[in-house]
mmCIF file of C-alpha atoms and ligand atoms in Angstrom:
data_model
loop_
_atom_site.group_PDB
_atom_site.id
_atom_site.type_symbol
_atom_site.label_atom_id
_atom_site.label_comp_id
_atom_site.label_asym_id
_atom_site.label_seq_id
_atom_site.Cartn_x
_atom_site.Cartn_y
_atom_site.Cartn_z
ATOM 1 C CA MET A 1 28.686 -19.385 20.208
ATOM 2 C CA GLN A 2 28.144 -17.698 23.520
ATOM 3 C CA LEU A 3 24.859 -16.969 25.257
ATOM 4 C CA THR A 4 24.723 -13.445 26.690
ATOM 5 C CA GLU A 5 21.929 -11.656 28.565
ATOM 6 C CA HIS A 6 20.209 -8.240 28.323
ATOM 7 C CA VAL A 7 21.900 -7.395 25.045
ATOM 8 C CA SER A 8 21.169 -4.183 23.124
ATOM 9 C CA LEU A 9 19.719 -4.797 19.651
ATOM 10 C CA LEU A 10 20.464 -1.245 18.474
ATOM 11 C CA SER A 11 23.104 -2.282 15.954
ATOM 12 C CA LEU A 12 21.054 -5.297 14.857
ATOM 13 C CA ASN A 13 18.114 -3.439 13.320
ATOM 14 C CA THR A 14 18.405 -0.949 10.481
ATOM 15 C CA PHE A 15 15.638 1.208 12.022
ATOM 16 C CA GLY A 16 18.255 2.048 14.664
ATOM 17 C CA ILE A 17 15.853 1.388 17.525
ATOM 18 C CA GLU A 18 17.007 0.626 21.037
ATOM 19 C CA ALA A 19 15.534 -2.554 22.510
ATOM 20 C CA LYS A 20 17.072 -5.362 24.511
ATOM 21 C CA ALA A 21 17.150 -9.110 24.073
ATOM 22 C CA ARG A 22 16.765 -11.191 27.248
ATOM 23 C CA TYR A 23 19.184 -13.733 25.727
ATOM 24 C CA PHE A 24 21.386 -13.345 22.669
ATOM 25 C CA ALA A 25 23.819 -15.541 20.747
ATOM 26 C CA GLU A 26 25.396 -15.785 17.306
ATOM 27 C CA PHE A 27 25.867 -18.972 15.311
ATOM 28 C CA ALA A 28 28.254 -19.543 12.423
ATOM 29 C CA SER A 29 27.251 -23.106 11.544
ATOM 30 C CA VAL A 30 24.410 -25.611 11.915
ATOM 31 C CA ALA A 31 26.520 -27.345 14.586
ATOM 32 C CA GLU A 32 26.497 -24.108 16.615
ATOM 33 C CA LEU A 33 22.796 -23.520 16.024
ATOM 34 C CA LEU A 34 21.547 -26.889 17.306
ATOM 35 C CA PRO A 35 22.589 -26.506 20.976
ATOM 36 C CA LEU A 36 21.038 -23.001 20.990
ATOM 37 C CA LEU A 37 17.744 -24.450 19.762
ATOM 38 C CA ALA A 38 18.013 -27.049 22.532
ATOM 39 C CA ILE A 39 18.310 -24.222 25.096
ATOM 40 C CA LYS A 40 15.305 -22.494 23.552
ATOM 41 C CA LYS A 41 13.296 -25.706 23.897
ATOM 42 C CA GLU A 42 14.453 -26.509 27.396
ATOM 43 C CA ARG A 43 13.724 -23.015 28.759
ATOM 44 C CA GLN A 44 10.639 -22.579 26.534
ATOM 45 C CA LEU A 45 11.915 -19.285 25.137
ATOM 46 C CA GLN A 46 10.417 -17.305 22.297
ATOM 47 C CA LEU A 47 12.831 -17.152 19.364
ATOM 48 C CA LEU A 48 13.774 -14.345 17.005
ATOM 49 C CA VAL A 49 16.374 -15.013 14.314
ATOM 50 C CA VAL A 50 17.959 -11.969 12.707
ATOM 51 C CA GLY A 51 20.223 -11.630 9.717
ATOM 52 C CA GLY A 52 20.733 -7.982 8.782
ATOM 53 C CA GLY A 53 17.724 -6.798 10.835
ATOM 54 C CA SER A 54 16.598 -4.785 7.825
ATOM 55 C CA ASN A 55 12.917 -5.691 7.826
ATOM 56 C CA LEU A 56 12.271 -5.422 11.525
ATOM 57 C CA LEU A 57 10.501 -2.933 13.791
ATOM 58 C CA LEU A 58 11.192 -3.532 17.484
ATOM 59 C CA THR A 59 8.436 -2.018 19.634
ATOM 60 C CA LYS A 60 9.582 -3.522 22.932
ATOM 61 C CA ASP A 61 12.351 -5.511 24.582
ATOM 62 C CA PHE A 62 12.383 -9.125 23.402
ATOM 63 C CA ASP A 63 11.776 -11.414 26.347
ATOM 64 C CA GLY A 64 13.262 -14.476 24.689
ATOM 65 C CA LEU A 65 16.265 -15.647 22.675
ATOM 66 C CA VAL A 66 17.577 -13.588 19.768
ATOM 67 C CA LEU A 67 19.908 -15.474 17.446
ATOM 68 C CA ARG A 68 22.068 -13.832 14.831
ATOM 69 C CA ASN A 69 22.785 -15.917 11.783
ATOM 70 C CA LYS A 70 26.459 -15.650 10.780
ATOM 71 C CA ILE A 71 26.719 -18.720 8.545
ATOM 72 C CA ARG A 72 29.014 -17.679 5.692
ATOM 73 C CA GLY A 73 30.293 -19.209 2.480
ATOM 74 C CA ILE A 74 29.642 -18.998 -1.259
ATOM 75 C CA ASP A 75 30.236 -22.264 -3.164
ATOM 76 C CA ILE A 76 29.633 -23.220 -6.763
ATOM 77 C CA LEU A 77 27.944 -26.650 -6.740
ATOM 78 C CA LYS A 78 27.650 -27.400 -10.448
ATOM 79 C CA ALA A 79 27.111 -25.825 -13.843
ATOM 80 C CA ASP A 80 25.401 -26.731 -17.110
ATOM 81 C CA ASP A 81 25.328 -24.936 -20.458
ATOM 82 C CA GLU A 82 22.960 -22.242 -19.217
ATOM 83 C CA PHE A 83 23.143 -22.070 -15.421
ATOM 84 C CA VAL A 84 25.545 -22.098 -12.495
ATOM 85 C CA TYR A 85 24.226 -23.468 -9.194
ATOM 86 C CA VAL A 86 25.568 -21.644 -6.143
ATOM 87 C CA ARG A 87 25.066 -22.476 -2.465
ATOM 88 C CA VAL A 88 25.271 -19.467 -0.137
ATOM 89 C CA GLY A 89 25.371 -19.368 3.683
ATOM 90 C CA ALA A 90 22.265 -17.622 5.050
ATOM 91 C CA GLY A 91 24.359 -15.155 7.058
ATOM 92 C CA GLU A 92 26.108 -13.676 4.016
ATOM 93 C CA VAL A 93 25.234 -10.040 3.302
ATOM 94 C CA TRP A 94 22.853 -9.944 0.313
ATOM 95 C CA HIS A 95 24.643 -7.199 -1.590
ATOM 96 C CA ASP A 96 28.038 -8.893 -1.097
ATOM 97 C CA PHE A 97 26.608 -11.942 -2.852
ATOM 98 C CA VAL A 98 25.204 -9.758 -5.661
ATOM 99 C CA ARG A 99 28.677 -8.222 -6.110
ATOM 100 C CA TRP A 100 30.274 -11.688 -6.090
ATOM 101 C CA CYS A 101 27.938 -12.751 -8.933
ATOM 102 C CA ILE A 102 28.820 -9.653 -10.934
ATOM 103 C CA ASP A 103 32.554 -10.234 -10.421
ATOM 104 C CA GLU A 104 32.088 -13.883 -11.548
ATOM 105 C CA ASN A 105 30.033 -12.657 -14.535
ATOM 106 C CA LEU A 106 26.944 -14.529 -13.345
ATOM 107 C CA ALA A 107 23.637 -12.852 -14.183
ATOM 108 C CA GLY A 108 20.177 -12.523 -12.691
ATOM 109 C CA LEU A 109 20.673 -10.632 -9.443
ATOM 110 C CA GLU A 110 21.816 -7.270 -10.794
ATOM 111 C CA ASN A 111 18.382 -5.577 -10.469
ATOM 112 C CA MET A 112 18.330 -6.571 -6.789
ATOM 113 C CA SER A 113 21.594 -4.745 -6.020
ATOM 114 C CA LEU A 114 21.910 -2.902 -2.718
ATOM 115 C CA ILE A 115 18.824 -4.418 -1.071
ATOM 116 C CA PRO A 116 19.746 -4.371 2.619
ATOM 117 C CA GLY A 117 19.705 -7.607 4.583
ATOM 118 C CA SER A 118 21.088 -11.116 4.562
ATOM 119 C CA VAL A 119 20.851 -13.959 2.049
ATOM 120 C CA GLY A 120 18.790 -16.050 4.489
ATOM 121 C CA ALA A 121 16.157 -13.346 4.880
ATOM 122 C CA ALA A 122 15.752 -12.925 1.120
ATOM 123 C CA PRO A 123 13.493 -15.952 0.470
ATOM 124 C CA MET A 124 11.365 -15.301 3.573
ATOM 125 C CA GLN A 125 9.715 -12.374 1.854
ATOM 126 C CA ASN A 126 10.738 -13.072 -1.739
ATOM 127 C CA ILE A 127 12.635 -9.774 -1.988
ATOM 128 C CA GLY A 128 12.391 -7.883 -5.226
ATOM 129 C CA ALA A 129 13.254 -4.662 -6.980
ATOM 130 C CA TYR A 130 13.123 -3.081 -10.432
ATOM 131 C CA GLY A 131 11.086 -5.801 -12.081
ATOM 132 C CA VAL A 132 12.917 -8.864 -10.678
ATOM 133 C CA GLU A 133 12.093 -11.056 -7.677
ATOM 134 C CA LEU A 134 14.244 -13.513 -5.758
ATOM 135 C CA LYS A 135 12.149 -16.457 -6.955
ATOM 136 C CA GLU A 136 13.538 -15.959 -10.484
ATOM 137 C CA VAL A 137 17.066 -16.931 -9.340
ATOM 138 C CA PHE A 138 16.081 -19.259 -6.505
ATOM 139 C CA ASP A 139 16.654 -23.011 -6.665
ATOM 140 C CA ALA A 140 16.204 -24.376 -3.116
ATOM 141 C CA LEU A 141 16.954 -23.690 0.523
ATOM 142 C CA GLU A 142 18.142 -25.598 3.561
ATOM 143 C CA ALA A 143 16.452 -24.931 6.890
ATOM 144 C CA ILE A 144 16.539 -26.396 10.374
ATOM 145 C CA HIS A 145 13.184 -27.319 11.862
ATOM 146 C CA ILE A 146 13.219 -25.496 15.218
ATOM 147 C CA GLU A 147 11.206 -28.073 17.159
ATOM 148 C CA SER A 148 13.003 -31.227 15.973
ATOM 149 C CA GLY A 149 16.405 -29.860 14.930
ATOM 150 C CA GLU A 150 16.061 -31.744 11.620
ATOM 151 C CA MET A 151 17.392 -30.356 8.366
ATOM 152 C CA HIS A 152 14.761 -29.907 5.642
ATOM 153 C CA ARG A 153 15.250 -28.883 2.037
ATOM 154 C CA PHE A 154 12.593 -26.782 0.285
ATOM 155 C CA ASN A 155 12.474 -26.376 -3.474
ATOM 156 C CA LYS A 156 10.983 -23.392 -5.263
ATOM 157 C CA GLU A 157 7.432 -24.760 -5.524
ATOM 158 C CA GLU A 158 7.406 -25.729 -1.853
ATOM 159 C CA CYS A 159 8.299 -22.177 -0.789
ATOM 160 C CA LYS A 160 5.083 -20.870 -2.476
ATOM 161 C CA PHE A 161 6.594 -17.509 -3.337
ATOM 162 C CA GLY A 162 4.256 -14.586 -3.894
ATOM 163 C CA TYR A 163 4.613 -10.814 -3.790
ATOM 164 C CA ARG A 164 6.758 -10.311 -0.640
ATOM 165 C CA GLU A 165 5.462 -13.709 0.558
ATOM 166 C CA SER A 166 6.567 -17.278 1.205
ATOM 167 C CA ILE A 167 5.466 -20.133 3.470
ATOM 168 C CA PHE A 168 8.038 -18.839 6.001
ATOM 169 C CA LYS A 169 5.735 -15.847 6.597
ATOM 170 C CA THR A 170 2.510 -17.885 6.585
ATOM 171 C CA SER A 171 2.000 -21.629 7.187
ATOM 172 C CA HIS A 172 5.611 -22.236 8.319
ATOM 173 C CA LYS A 173 6.092 -18.982 10.250
ATOM 174 C CA ASN A 174 8.503 -19.270 13.217
ATOM 175 C CA GLN A 175 9.080 -22.963 12.523
ATOM 176 C CA TYR A 176 12.394 -22.934 10.639
ATOM 177 C CA VAL A 177 15.810 -21.297 10.658
ATOM 178 C CA ILE A 178 17.055 -20.886 7.088
ATOM 179 C CA THR A 179 20.720 -21.889 6.984
ATOM 180 C CA ALA A 180 21.634 -21.851 3.267
ATOM 181 C CA VAL A 181 20.105 -20.765 -0.031
ATOM 182 C CA HIS A 182 20.797 -22.363 -3.424
ATOM 183 C CA PHE A 183 20.688 -20.052 -6.442
ATOM 184 C CA LYS A 184 20.430 -20.820 -10.134
ATOM 185 C CA VAL A 185 22.163 -17.983 -11.946
ATOM 186 C CA ARG A 186 22.714 -17.434 -15.645
ATOM 187 C CA LYS A 187 25.956 -17.659 -17.580
ATOM 188 C CA GLN A 188 24.492 -15.390 -20.264
ATOM 189 C CA ALA A 189 22.805 -12.201 -19.096
ATOM 190 C CA ALA A 190 19.119 -11.746 -19.880
ATOM 191 C CA LEU A 191 18.904 -8.118 -18.830
ATOM 192 C CA ASN A 192 15.631 -6.702 -17.556
ATOM 193 C CA THR A 193 15.732 -2.944 -17.939
ATOM 194 C CA SER A 194 12.024 -2.580 -18.617
ATOM 195 C CA TYR A 195 11.591 -0.734 -15.327
ATOM 196 C CA GLY A 196 11.638 2.821 -16.671
ATOM 197 C CA ALA A 197 14.019 4.326 -14.159
ATOM 198 C CA ILE A 198 16.839 1.917 -15.147
ATOM 199 C CA GLU A 199 16.810 2.939 -18.831
ATOM 200 C CA GLU A 200 16.695 6.562 -17.790
ATOM 201 C CA GLU A 201 19.627 6.166 -15.403
ATOM 202 C CA LEU A 202 21.708 4.265 -18.012
ATOM 203 C CA ARG A 203 21.121 7.153 -20.432
ATOM 204 C CA ARG A 204 22.144 9.630 -17.756
ATOM 205 C CA MET A 205 25.303 7.542 -17.193
ATOM 206 C CA GLN A 206 25.854 7.669 -20.990
ATOM 207 C CA ILE A 207 25.974 3.879 -21.287
ATOM 208 C CA SER A 208 24.663 2.446 -24.536
ATOM 209 C CA ASN A 209 25.825 -1.160 -24.283
ATOM 210 C CA ALA A 210 24.976 -2.146 -20.723
ATOM 211 C CA GLY A 211 25.995 -5.427 -19.105
ATOM 212 C CA ILE A 212 25.175 -6.709 -15.631
ATOM 213 C CA LYS A 213 27.762 -4.440 -13.983
ATOM 214 C CA GLU A 214 26.280 -1.310 -15.542
ATOM 215 C CA VAL A 215 22.703 -2.337 -14.675
ATOM 216 C CA SER A 216 23.815 -2.984 -11.093
ATOM 217 C CA ASP A 217 25.504 0.434 -10.957
ATOM 218 C CA ALA A 218 22.354 2.081 -12.343
ATOM 219 C CA VAL A 219 20.177 0.350 -9.729
ATOM 220 C CA CYS A 220 22.578 1.420 -6.962
ATOM 221 C CA ASN A 221 22.402 5.023 -8.192
ATOM 222 C CA ILE A 222 18.595 4.995 -8.270
ATOM 223 C CA ARG A 223 18.343 3.443 -4.821
ATOM 224 C CA ARG A 224 20.864 5.884 -3.340
ATOM 225 C CA SER A 225 18.932 8.830 -4.784
ATOM 226 C CA LYS A 226 15.537 7.749 -3.389
ATOM 227 C CA LEU A 227 16.040 5.502 -0.406
ATOM 228 C CA PRO A 228 17.639 6.637 2.844
ATOM 229 C CA ASP A 229 20.930 5.004 3.865
ATOM 230 C CA PRO A 230 20.154 3.099 7.085
ATOM 231 C CA LEU A 231 23.606 3.998 8.415
ATOM 232 C CA VAL A 232 22.554 7.652 8.298
ATOM 233 C CA THR A 233 18.760 7.537 8.740
ATOM 234 C CA GLY A 234 17.188 4.478 10.341
ATOM 235 C CA ASN A 235 14.623 2.722 8.121
ATOM 236 C CA ALA A 236 13.518 -0.705 6.921
ATOM 237 C CA GLY A 237 12.861 0.003 3.246
ATOM 238 C CA SER A 238 9.222 -0.052 2.169
ATOM 239 C CA PHE A 239 7.120 -0.151 5.319
ATOM 240 C CA PHE A 240 3.959 -1.271 3.495
ATOM 241 C CA LYS A 241 3.245 -3.534 0.549
ATOM 242 C CA ASN A 242 1.760 -2.143 -2.631
ATOM 243 C CA PRO A 243 -1.908 -3.157 -2.261
ATOM 244 C CA GLU A 244 -3.627 -5.419 -4.779
ATOM 245 C CA VAL A 245 -7.174 -4.352 -5.684
ATOM 246 C CA LEU A 246 -9.895 -5.433 -8.100
ATOM 247 C CA LYS A 247 -9.705 -3.837 -11.535
ATOM 248 C CA SER A 248 -13.241 -2.425 -11.080
ATOM 249 C CA PHE A 249 -12.214 -0.749 -7.809
ATOM 250 C CA HIS A 250 -9.098 0.660 -9.489
ATOM 251 C CA ASP A 251 -11.144 1.999 -12.413
ATOM 252 C CA GLU A 252 -13.481 3.890 -10.067
ATOM 253 C CA LEU A 253 -10.538 5.330 -8.149
ATOM 254 C CA LYS A 254 -8.805 6.301 -11.395
ATOM 255 C CA LEU A 255 -11.883 8.312 -12.423
ATOM 256 C CA ARG A 256 -11.628 10.272 -9.187
ATOM 257 C CA TYR A 257 -7.820 10.496 -9.275
ATOM 258 C CA PRO A 258 -6.569 10.390 -12.890
ATOM 259 C CA GLU A 259 -2.943 10.659 -11.683
ATOM 260 C CA LEU A 260 -3.191 7.419 -9.656
ATOM 261 C CA VAL A 261 -0.190 5.102 -10.274
ATOM 262 C CA ALA A 262 -1.027 1.399 -10.709
ATOM 263 C CA TYR A 263 0.258 -1.709 -12.493
ATOM 264 C CA PRO A 264 -1.776 -4.546 -14.053
ATOM 265 C CA LEU A 265 -1.246 -8.018 -12.564
ATOM 266 C CA ALA A 266 -1.370 -11.374 -14.352
ATOM 267 C CA ASN A 267 -4.549 -12.349 -12.446
ATOM 268 C CA GLY A 268 -6.446 -9.336 -13.805
ATOM 269 C CA ASN A 269 -6.220 -7.322 -10.577
ATOM 270 C CA MET A 270 -4.277 -4.070 -10.210
ATOM 271 C CA LYS A 271 -1.415 -3.230 -7.875
ATOM 272 C CA LEU A 272 -1.555 0.335 -6.562
ATOM 273 C CA ALA A 273 1.629 2.318 -5.802
ATOM 274 C CA ALA A 274 1.241 2.746 -2.040
ATOM 275 C CA GLY A 275 3.862 5.526 -2.105
ATOM 276 C CA TRP A 276 1.525 7.554 -4.336
ATOM 277 C CA LEU A 277 -1.468 6.980 -2.037
ATOM 278 C CA ILE A 278 0.542 8.021 1.056
ATOM 279 C CA GLU A 279 1.996 11.063 -0.685
ATOM 280 C CA HIS A 280 -1.493 12.154 -1.745
ATOM 281 C CA CYS A 281 -2.681 11.966 1.838
ATOM 282 C CA GLY A 282 -0.092 14.681 2.490
ATOM 283 C CA TRP A 283 2.318 12.534 4.505
ATOM 284 C CA LYS A 284 5.477 12.808 2.409
ATOM 285 C CA GLY A 285 8.250 14.461 4.437
ATOM 286 C CA LYS A 286 5.966 14.776 7.494
ATOM 287 C CA ALA A 287 6.872 13.692 11.026
ATOM 288 C CA LEU A 288 5.102 12.459 14.110
ATOM 289 C CA GLY A 289 7.457 12.889 17.025
ATOM 290 C CA ARG A 290 10.790 11.354 16.068
ATOM 291 C CA ALA A 291 9.314 9.136 13.333
ATOM 292 C CA GLY A 292 8.835 10.416 9.812
ATOM 293 C CA VAL A 293 7.709 9.665 6.256
ATOM 294 C CA HIS A 294 10.733 9.851 3.949
ATOM 295 C CA SER A 295 10.777 13.029 1.877
ATOM 296 C CA LYS A 296 11.808 11.246 -1.370
ATOM 297 C CA GLN A 297 9.763 8.023 -1.071
ATOM 298 C CA ALA A 298 6.568 8.042 0.965
ATOM 299 C CA LEU A 299 6.485 4.241 1.285
ATOM 300 C CA VAL A 300 9.529 4.412 3.561
ATOM 301 C CA LEU A 301 9.142 5.354 7.230
ATOM 302 C CA VAL A 302 12.245 6.728 8.935
ATOM 303 C CA ASN A 303 13.712 7.162 12.387
ATOM 304 C CA LEU A 304 14.528 10.867 12.560
ATOM 305 C CA GLY A 305 16.839 10.231 15.507
ATOM 306 C CA GLY A 306 16.226 8.389 18.752
ATOM 307 C CA ALA A 307 12.695 7.239 17.887
ATOM 308 C CA ASN A 308 11.364 4.209 19.692
ATOM 309 C CA GLY A 309 9.452 1.474 17.930
ATOM 310 C CA ASN A 310 6.105 2.663 19.207
ATOM 311 C CA GLU A 311 6.531 6.095 17.669
ATOM 312 C CA VAL A 312 7.143 4.457 14.282
ATOM 313 C CA LEU A 313 4.200 2.114 14.854
ATOM 314 C CA GLN A 314 1.882 5.020 15.767
ATOM 315 C CA LEU A 315 2.956 6.884 12.630
ATOM 316 C CA SER A 316 2.294 3.782 10.522
ATOM 317 C CA LEU A 317 -1.212 3.456 12.023
ATOM 318 C CA GLN A 318 -1.990 7.088 11.235
ATOM 319 C CA VAL A 319 -0.733 6.667 7.671
ATOM 320 C CA LYS A 320 -2.901 3.557 7.273
ATOM 321 C CA ALA A 321 -5.944 5.391 8.661
ATOM 322 C CA SER A 322 -5.458 8.309 6.231
ATOM 323 C CA VAL A 323 -5.169 5.995 3.215
ATOM 324 C CA ARG A 324 -8.238 4.029 4.349
ATOM 325 C CA GLU A 325 -10.260 7.204 4.819
ATOM 326 C CA LYS A 326 -9.249 8.972 1.611
ATOM 327 C CA PHE A 327 -9.001 6.061 -0.828
ATOM 328 C CA GLY A 328 -10.846 3.178 0.883
ATOM 329 C CA VAL A 329 -7.671 1.066 0.593
ATOM 330 C CA GLU A 330 -6.249 -1.048 3.426
ATOM 331 C CA LEU A 331 -2.438 -0.988 3.534
ATOM 332 C CA GLU A 332 -0.675 -4.112 4.726
ATOM 333 C CA THR A 333 2.591 -3.844 6.629
ATOM 334 C CA GLU A 334 5.636 -5.343 4.914
ATOM 335 C CA VAL A 335 7.966 -4.943 7.879
ATOM 336 C CA ASN A 336 8.008 -7.554 10.661
ATOM 337 C CA ILE A 337 6.730 -5.853 13.836
ATOM 338 C CA ILE A 338 7.912 -7.368 17.120
HETATM 339 N N1 EPU B 1 5.333 7.154 -5.880
HETATM 340 C C1 EPU B 1 4.835 8.384 -5.548
HETATM 341 N N2 EPU B 1 5.246 8.963 -4.397
HETATM 342 C C2 EPU B 1 6.131 8.372 -3.557
HETATM 343 C C3 EPU B 1 6.637 7.108 -3.887
HETATM 344 C C4 EPU B 1 6.219 6.497 -5.061
HETATM 345 O O1 EPU B 1 4.046 8.950 -6.268
HETATM 346 O O2 EPU B 1 6.441 8.995 -2.529
HETATM 347 C C5 EPU B 1 4.911 6.521 -7.141
HETATM 348 C C6 EPU B 1 5.773 6.980 -8.299
HETATM 349 O O3 EPU B 1 4.951 7.323 -9.353
HETATM 350 C C7 EPU B 1 6.540 5.751 -8.714
HETATM 351 C C8 EPU B 1 5.688 4.607 -8.182
HETATM 352 O O4 EPU B 1 4.984 5.143 -7.058
HETATM 353 O O5 EPU B 1 6.668 5.659 -10.075
HETATM 354 C C9 EPU B 1 6.530 3.432 -7.728
HETATM 355 O O6 EPU B 1 7.553 3.886 -6.856
HETATM 356 P P1 EPU B 1 8.972 3.162 -6.791
HETATM 357 O O7 EPU B 1 9.478 2.877 -8.137
HETATM 358 O O8 EPU B 1 9.842 3.935 -5.873
HETATM 359 O O9 EPU B 1 8.635 1.744 -6.166
HETATM 360 P P2 EPU B 1 7.613 1.262 -5.042
HETATM 361 O O10 EPU B 1 6.497 0.542 -5.704
HETATM 362 O O11 EPU B 1 7.260 2.383 -4.128
HETATM 363 C C10 EPU B 1 8.714 -1.098 -4.828
HETATM 364 C C11 EPU B 1 9.307 -1.966 -3.758
HETATM 365 C C12 EPU B 1 10.705 -1.485 -3.392
HETATM 366 C C13 EPU B 1 11.573 -1.492 -4.631
HETATM 367 C C14 EPU B 1 10.925 -0.598 -5.689
HETATM 368 C C15 EPU B 1 11.662 -0.630 -6.998
HETATM 369 C C16 EPU B 1 7.416 -2.782 -2.481
HETATM 370 C C17 EPU B 1 6.674 -2.754 -1.185
HETATM 371 N N3 EPU B 1 8.455 -1.954 -2.588
HETATM 372 O O12 EPU B 1 8.527 0.211 -4.260
HETATM 373 O O13 EPU B 1 11.243 -2.421 -2.472
HETATM 374 O O14 EPU B 1 12.880 -1.019 -4.346
HETATM 375 O O15 EPU B 1 9.571 -1.056 -5.950
HETATM 376 O O16 EPU B 1 11.480 -1.845 -7.621
HETATM 377 O O17 EPU B 1 7.055 -3.539 -3.377
HETATM 378 C C18 EPU B 1 11.344 -2.882 -0.158
HETATM 379 O O18 EPU B 1 10.626 -3.859 -0.366
HETATM 380 O O19 EPU B 1 11.763 -2.608 1.006
HETATM 381 C C19 EPU B 1 11.685 -1.993 -1.248
HETATM 382 C C20 EPU B 1 12.384 -0.867 -1.077
#
């Protein structure tokens, strides 16, 4: 735990954008975090906590304290007939934990394989992929209240998970540092391969009797084929959320655009595939300066090399304006813009 100054954040954001932190430190335990929070309070610094930096767009230097969560550890707490309860340090890499579960033959996370980022960031936006969301395997989390330094525990209901949402993005934003997440994973797999692409990929892999390992491998293959590897091309996954609209609005749009891709929601509304909307505004594979729209998935914005955060932001604003103008739909950003 060492406080350094004017530190480059280039390797700490998957967009690969150069920006500096006025102050920077890493913490590997709650005991190391507390004195850093005391410094923040004393000097009245703004705080930014990063895990994998995979959902972050830095548009300027950060004139405050950036803390990197490096709390590690995966521990089985207890088990019953159906479930195993596992406590994971928030600084663990998400996919490493998914692999650990698969090696231990514990089910529930396989569809969320290869999502970039840390375990602590996962509940903040209720990460999800291929028909499964974090909330389905989530039990509770431990977090330090930034102002008081007190440890609070939040159960699933208290986190108020929604589509890419939790209280840590709304009512409790910037108030807590998540330090550990408790998962409730299954001893017996209940595979969810309803998401079309998984079945298709398993067939392509010539697997007829899939288990969690095979589903995980299929998901990794699909992701690798569509989503850019941040180590090669800077990106933060989906830049926008898939917008939720009224069924009546969807029906009108569908009359005008019969190819429109949308999914029904439990509340009667429809969720539109934002990637489809962006592609049909002609943005797929297009660039604006050094920022681009990924050629295989239009929902992903990419750093084509040396882009700064403002170039990506400008591109995102133009994409939003096109979608608004053509379809009358307002896209909401999924990525955290600093
Ligand atoms: N589509 C297009 N053109 C595109 C992209 C998508 O037409 O350029 C259409 C396709 O018809 C496709 C449909 O949109 O069938 C959905 O696309 P995809 O399956 O790639 O998923 P998505 O809705 O674009 C969401 C998540 C992803 C997650 C995938 C798979 C959000 C914001 N994104 O994307 O999550 O991996 O589903 O489950 O919900 C992330 O959050 O960073 C992320 C990558």
